[in-house]
Amino acid sequence: DQFSAHPVPGNQPSAATGPNGALVVMDLYGAVELLPEPSSAESYGMACTASAPHLLASELPDLGQSSFALEVTQATANGLIAIGAGHQSLNVSVFGCDLLVASITTSLLVADSQGYVAAPLPLPLNTALLGSEYFFQAAMLDGTAPNGLTFSRGLKITLGE
């Protein structure tokens, strides 16, 4: 079949679309499948307390995704939430919790009566950002936490297609 790993005779490279939609480039020496850069959203690290909020991505962070958002669930009803964002992860103890993001910026939000809040983060359609990684963490005031503050697990997103 045309997508096998056997070399293709001839000197000129040729290209075809594989069965999964990826670009396959073939030449005298073989075939190479060029896959798009996958997007991902992964939690990492440990939450500070059992009552810590959960930080999630609303969907996979694909370039051009105007509806992408960071979602905080299981927060204190009507509570103040801070979301830190940065280009690097971190693991430093702060107030007895693990700070997991080297924050460049922080957003302050207020959860609704169900402990939910979404922070819209429209992703530009800029291929220069393909494969870029960003790190986030939520924090909230919590009277049950040892120091009155608790942190979520970290969230790492990789921009893809």
PDB file of C-alpha atoms in Angstrom:
ATOM      1  CA  ASP A   1       0.000   0.000   0.000  1.00  0.00           C
ATOM      2  CA  GLN A   2       1.099   3.622  -0.512  1.00  0.00           C
ATOM      3  CA  PHE A   3       1.650   4.289   3.223  1.00  0.00           C
ATOM      4  CA  SER A   4       4.004   1.401   3.944  1.00  0.00           C
ATOM      5  CA  ALA A   5       7.505   1.917   5.311  1.00  0.00           C
ATOM      6  CA  HIS A   6       9.115   0.675   2.084  1.00  0.00           C
ATOM      7  CA  PRO A   7      11.239   3.208   0.191  1.00  0.00           C
ATOM      8  CA  VAL A   8       9.631   4.840  -2.803  1.00  0.00           C
ATOM      9  CA  PRO A   9      11.764   4.672  -5.977  1.00  0.00           C
ATOM     10  CA  GLY A  10      12.751   7.963  -7.555  1.00  0.00           C
ATOM     11  CA  ASN A  11      14.717  11.031  -6.600  1.00  0.00           C
ATOM     12  CA  GLN A  12      11.918  13.533  -6.066  1.00  0.00           C
ATOM     13  CA  PRO A  13      10.071  13.609  -2.753  1.00  0.00           C
ATOM     14  CA  SER A  14       6.312  13.358  -2.903  1.00  0.00           C
ATOM     15  CA  ALA A  15       3.596  14.005  -0.353  1.00  0.00           C
ATOM     16  CA  ALA A  16       0.238  12.433   0.367  1.00  0.00           C
ATOM     17  CA  THR A  17      -2.389  12.583   3.070  1.00  0.00           C
ATOM     18  CA  GLY A  18      -2.364   9.485   5.268  1.00  0.00           C
ATOM     19  CA  PRO A  19      -5.467   7.657   6.500  1.00  0.00           C
ATOM     20  CA  ASN A  20      -5.462   9.651   9.760  1.00  0.00           C
ATOM     21  CA  GLY A  21      -5.233  13.003   7.942  1.00  0.00           C
ATOM     22  CA  ALA A  22      -1.519  13.517   8.635  1.00  0.00           C
ATOM     23  CA  LEU A  23       0.865  14.584   5.903  1.00  0.00           C
ATOM     24  CA  VAL A  24       3.139  11.780   4.695  1.00  0.00           C
ATOM     25  CA  VAL A  25       6.337  12.802   2.871  1.00  0.00           C
ATOM     26  CA  MET A  26       8.034  10.066   0.851  1.00  0.00           C
ATOM     27  CA  ASP A  27      11.368   9.949  -0.939  1.00  0.00           C
ATOM     28  CA  LEU A  28      14.032   7.471  -1.993  1.00  0.00           C
ATOM     29  CA  TYR A  29      14.922   6.732   1.624  1.00  0.00           C
ATOM     30  CA  GLY A  30      11.494   6.175   3.119  1.00  0.00           C
ATOM     31  CA  ALA A  31       8.346   7.804   4.378  1.00  0.00           C
ATOM     32  CA  VAL A  32       7.903  10.252   7.242  1.00  0.00           C
ATOM     33  CA  GLU A  33       4.544  11.076   8.771  1.00  0.00           C
ATOM     34  CA  LEU A  34       4.238  14.691   9.903  1.00  0.00           C
ATOM     35  CA  LEU A  35       1.779  14.868  12.761  1.00  0.00           C
ATOM     36  CA  PRO A  36       0.211  18.082  13.999  1.00  0.00           C
ATOM     37  CA  GLU A  37       1.374  19.359  17.395  1.00  0.00           C
ATOM     38  CA  PRO A  38      -1.143  17.970  19.899  1.00  0.00           C
ATOM     39  CA  SER A  39      -2.696  20.223  22.512  1.00  0.00           C
ATOM     40  CA  SER A  40      -2.941  19.105  26.122  1.00  0.00           C
ATOM     41  CA  ALA A  41      -4.127  20.195  29.545  1.00  0.00           C
ATOM     42  CA  GLU A  42      -2.653  18.290  32.481  1.00  0.00           C
ATOM     43  CA  SER A  43      -2.902  18.692  36.235  1.00  0.00           C
ATOM     44  CA  TYR A  44       0.327  18.323  38.194  1.00  0.00           C
ATOM     45  CA  GLY A  45       1.510  18.550  41.787  1.00  0.00           C
ATOM     46  CA  MET A  46      -0.615  18.259  44.903  1.00  0.00           C
ATOM     47  CA  ALA A  47      -3.425  20.429  46.186  1.00  0.00           C
ATOM     48  CA  CYS A  48      -2.727  22.040  49.540  1.00  0.00           C
ATOM     49  CA  THR A  49      -5.788  20.744  51.389  1.00  0.00           C
ATOM     50  CA  ALA A  50      -8.813  18.532  50.775  1.00  0.00           C
ATOM     51  CA  SER A  51     -10.898  21.721  50.495  1.00  0.00           C
ATOM     52  CA  ALA A  52      -8.678  23.220  47.764  1.00  0.00           C
ATOM     53  CA  PRO A  53     -10.420  24.351  44.579  1.00  0.00           C
ATOM     54  CA  HIS A  54     -10.062  22.342  41.374  1.00  0.00           C
ATOM     55  CA  LEU A  55      -8.548  24.123  38.357  1.00  0.00           C
ATOM     56  CA  LEU A  56      -9.489  22.744  34.936  1.00  0.00           C
ATOM     57  CA  ALA A  57      -9.318  23.626  31.259  1.00  0.00           C
ATOM     58  CA  SER A  58     -12.732  24.040  29.629  1.00  0.00           C
ATOM     59  CA  GLU A  59     -11.469  22.191  26.526  1.00  0.00           C
ATOM     60  CA  LEU A  60      -8.220  21.293  24.804  1.00  0.00           C
ATOM     61  CA  PRO A  61      -6.115  24.426  24.201  1.00  0.00           C
ATOM     62  CA  ASP A  62      -6.084  24.506  20.399  1.00  0.00           C
ATOM     63  CA  LEU A  63      -4.782  27.589  18.606  1.00  0.00           C
ATOM     64  CA  GLY A  64      -7.632  29.885  17.583  1.00  0.00           C
ATOM     65  CA  GLN A  65      -9.976  28.479  20.261  1.00  0.00           C
ATOM     66  CA  SER A  66     -11.899  31.630  21.213  1.00  0.00           C
ATOM     67  CA  SER A  67     -14.057  29.803  23.782  1.00  0.00           C
ATOM     68  CA  PHE A  68     -11.149  28.411  25.839  1.00  0.00           C
ATOM     69  CA  ALA A  69     -11.357  29.180  29.568  1.00  0.00           C
ATOM     70  CA  LEU A  70      -9.824  28.219  32.877  1.00  0.00           C
ATOM     71  CA  GLU A  71     -12.513  26.835  35.185  1.00  0.00           C
ATOM     72  CA  VAL A  72     -12.408  26.692  38.968  1.00  0.00           C
ATOM     73  CA  THR A  73     -14.769  24.277  40.705  1.00  0.00           C
ATOM     74  CA  GLN A  74     -15.316  23.282  44.331  1.00  0.00           C
ATOM     75  CA  ALA A  75     -14.337  26.737  45.564  1.00  0.00           C
ATOM     76  CA  THR A  76     -15.936  28.457  48.521  1.00  0.00           C
ATOM     77  CA  ALA A  77     -19.359  29.829  47.542  1.00  0.00           C
ATOM     78  CA  ASN A  78     -19.019  33.501  46.573  1.00  0.00           C
ATOM     79  CA  GLY A  79     -15.339  33.266  47.535  1.00  0.00           C
ATOM     80  CA  LEU A  80     -12.401  35.222  46.181  1.00  0.00           C
ATOM     81  CA  ILE A  81     -10.196  33.196  43.804  1.00  0.00           C
ATOM     82  CA  ALA A  82      -6.739  34.133  42.528  1.00  0.00           C
ATOM     83  CA  ILE A  83      -5.352  32.401  39.431  1.00  0.00           C
ATOM     84  CA  GLY A  84      -1.615  32.723  38.885  1.00  0.00           C
ATOM     85  CA  ALA A  85      -0.176  32.241  35.394  1.00  0.00           C
ATOM     86  CA  GLY A  86       3.347  31.853  34.109  1.00  0.00           C
ATOM     87  CA  HIS A  87       5.744  30.267  31.620  1.00  0.00           C
ATOM     88  CA  GLN A  88       7.421  28.014  34.194  1.00  0.00           C
ATOM     89  CA  SER A  89       6.395  25.561  36.872  1.00  0.00           C
ATOM     90  CA  LEU A  90       7.729  25.904  40.382  1.00  0.00           C
ATOM     91  CA  ASN A  91       7.626  23.950  43.619  1.00  0.00           C
ATOM     92  CA  VAL A  92       8.139  26.232  46.607  1.00  0.00           C
ATOM     93  CA  SER A  93       6.474  26.024  50.004  1.00  0.00           C
ATOM     94  CA  VAL A  94       4.354  29.113  50.780  1.00  0.00           C
ATOM     95  CA  PHE A  95       2.125  29.236  53.888  1.00  0.00           C
ATOM     96  CA  GLY A  96       2.498  25.466  54.177  1.00  0.00           C
ATOM     97  CA  CYS A  97       1.275  24.880  50.606  1.00  0.00           C
ATOM     98  CA  ASP A  98       3.101  24.125  47.351  1.00  0.00           C
ATOM     99  CA  LEU A  99       3.297  27.103  45.001  1.00  0.00           C
ATOM    100  CA  LEU A 100       3.497  25.387  41.607  1.00  0.00           C
ATOM    101  CA  VAL A 101       3.703  28.342  39.182  1.00  0.00           C
ATOM    102  CA  ALA A 102       6.334  31.012  38.700  1.00  0.00           C
ATOM    103  CA  SER A 103       3.595  33.618  38.237  1.00  0.00           C
ATOM    104  CA  ILE A 104       3.961  36.467  35.820  1.00  0.00           C
ATOM    105  CA  THR A 105       0.392  37.622  36.274  1.00  0.00           C
ATOM    106  CA  THR A 106      -2.521  36.974  38.611  1.00  0.00           C
ATOM    107  CA  SER A 107      -6.243  37.369  38.032  1.00  0.00           C
ATOM    108  CA  LEU A 108      -8.744  37.882  40.844  1.00  0.00           C
ATOM    109  CA  LEU A 109     -12.205  36.377  40.400  1.00  0.00           C
ATOM    110  CA  VAL A 110     -15.272  35.719  42.542  1.00  0.00           C
ATOM    111  CA  ALA A 111     -16.883  32.272  42.549  1.00  0.00           C
ATOM    112  CA  ASP A 112     -20.645  31.959  42.210  1.00  0.00           C
ATOM    113  CA  SER A 113     -22.948  30.487  44.859  1.00  0.00           C
ATOM    114  CA  GLN A 114     -22.028  26.979  43.637  1.00  0.00           C
ATOM    115  CA  GLY A 115     -18.268  27.578  43.991  1.00  0.00           C
ATOM    116  CA  TYR A 116     -17.666  27.881  40.235  1.00  0.00           C
ATOM    117  CA  VAL A 117     -15.972  30.559  38.184  1.00  0.00           C
ATOM    118  CA  ALA A 118     -14.574  30.634  34.640  1.00  0.00           C
ATOM    119  CA  ALA A 119     -11.792  32.880  33.416  1.00  0.00           C
ATOM    120  CA  PRO A 120     -12.088  33.296  29.627  1.00  0.00           C
ATOM    121  CA  LEU A 121      -8.736  32.899  27.899  1.00  0.00           C
ATOM    122  CA  PRO A 122      -9.258  33.156  24.122  1.00  0.00           C
ATOM    123  CA  LEU A 123      -6.307  31.555  22.333  1.00  0.00           C
ATOM    124  CA  PRO A 124      -4.965  33.406  19.278  1.00  0.00           C
ATOM    125  CA  LEU A 125      -4.514  31.665  15.947  1.00  0.00           C
ATOM    126  CA  ASN A 126      -0.776  32.305  15.882  1.00  0.00           C
ATOM    127  CA  THR A 127       1.347  29.340  14.755  1.00  0.00           C
ATOM    128  CA  ALA A 128       4.394  30.881  16.464  1.00  0.00           C
ATOM    129  CA  LEU A 129       2.745  29.785  19.742  1.00  0.00           C
ATOM    130  CA  LEU A 130       2.419  26.152  18.643  1.00  0.00           C
ATOM    131  CA  GLY A 131       3.838  23.905  21.366  1.00  0.00           C
ATOM    132  CA  SER A 132       4.070  26.737  23.926  1.00  0.00           C
ATOM    133  CA  GLU A 133       3.535  25.678  27.527  1.00  0.00           C
ATOM    134  CA  TYR A 134       1.789  27.739  30.200  1.00  0.00           C
ATOM    135  CA  PHE A 135       1.265  26.989  33.877  1.00  0.00           C
ATOM    136  CA  PHE A 136      -1.630  27.991  36.164  1.00  0.00           C
ATOM    137  CA  GLN A 137      -2.675  27.560  39.790  1.00  0.00           C
ATOM    138  CA  ALA A 138      -5.695  28.739  41.774  1.00  0.00           C
ATOM    139  CA  ALA A 139      -5.629  29.955  45.374  1.00  0.00           C
ATOM    140  CA  MET A 140      -8.470  30.881  47.694  1.00  0.00           C
ATOM    141  CA  LEU A 141      -9.069  32.004  51.239  1.00  0.00           C
ATOM    142  CA  ASP A 142     -10.087  29.023  53.348  1.00  0.00           C
ATOM    143  CA  GLY A 143     -10.918  29.282  57.045  1.00  0.00           C
ATOM    144  CA  THR A 144     -10.385  25.533  57.456  1.00  0.00           C
ATOM    145  CA  ALA A 145      -6.823  25.621  56.045  1.00  0.00           C
ATOM    146  CA  PRO A 146      -3.971  25.884  58.572  1.00  0.00           C
ATOM    147  CA  ASN A 147      -2.901  29.351  57.367  1.00  0.00           C
ATOM    148  CA  GLY A 148      -6.286  30.474  56.014  1.00  0.00           C
ATOM    149  CA  LEU A 149      -5.191  29.967  52.397  1.00  0.00           C
ATOM    150  CA  THR A 150      -5.267  26.925  50.117  1.00  0.00           C
ATOM    151  CA  PHE A 151      -3.868  26.230  46.638  1.00  0.00           C
ATOM    152  CA  SER A 152      -5.149  23.961  43.856  1.00  0.00           C
ATOM    153  CA  ARG A 153      -3.065  21.507  41.901  1.00  0.00           C
ATOM    154  CA  GLY A 154      -1.168  23.111  39.029  1.00  0.00           C
ATOM    155  CA  LEU A 155      -2.492  23.069  35.469  1.00  0.00           C
ATOM    156  CA  LYS A 156      -0.108  22.882  32.518  1.00  0.00           C
ATOM    157  CA  ILE A 157      -1.472  23.602  29.056  1.00  0.00           C
ATOM    158  CA  THR A 158       0.351  23.029  25.786  1.00  0.00           C
ATOM    159  CA  LEU A 159      -0.982  24.960  22.799  1.00  0.00           C
ATOM    160  CA  GLY A 160      -1.571  22.736  19.796  1.00  0.00           C
ATOM    161  CA  GLU A 161      -3.737  22.001  16.796  1.00  0.00           C
TER     162      GLU A 161
END
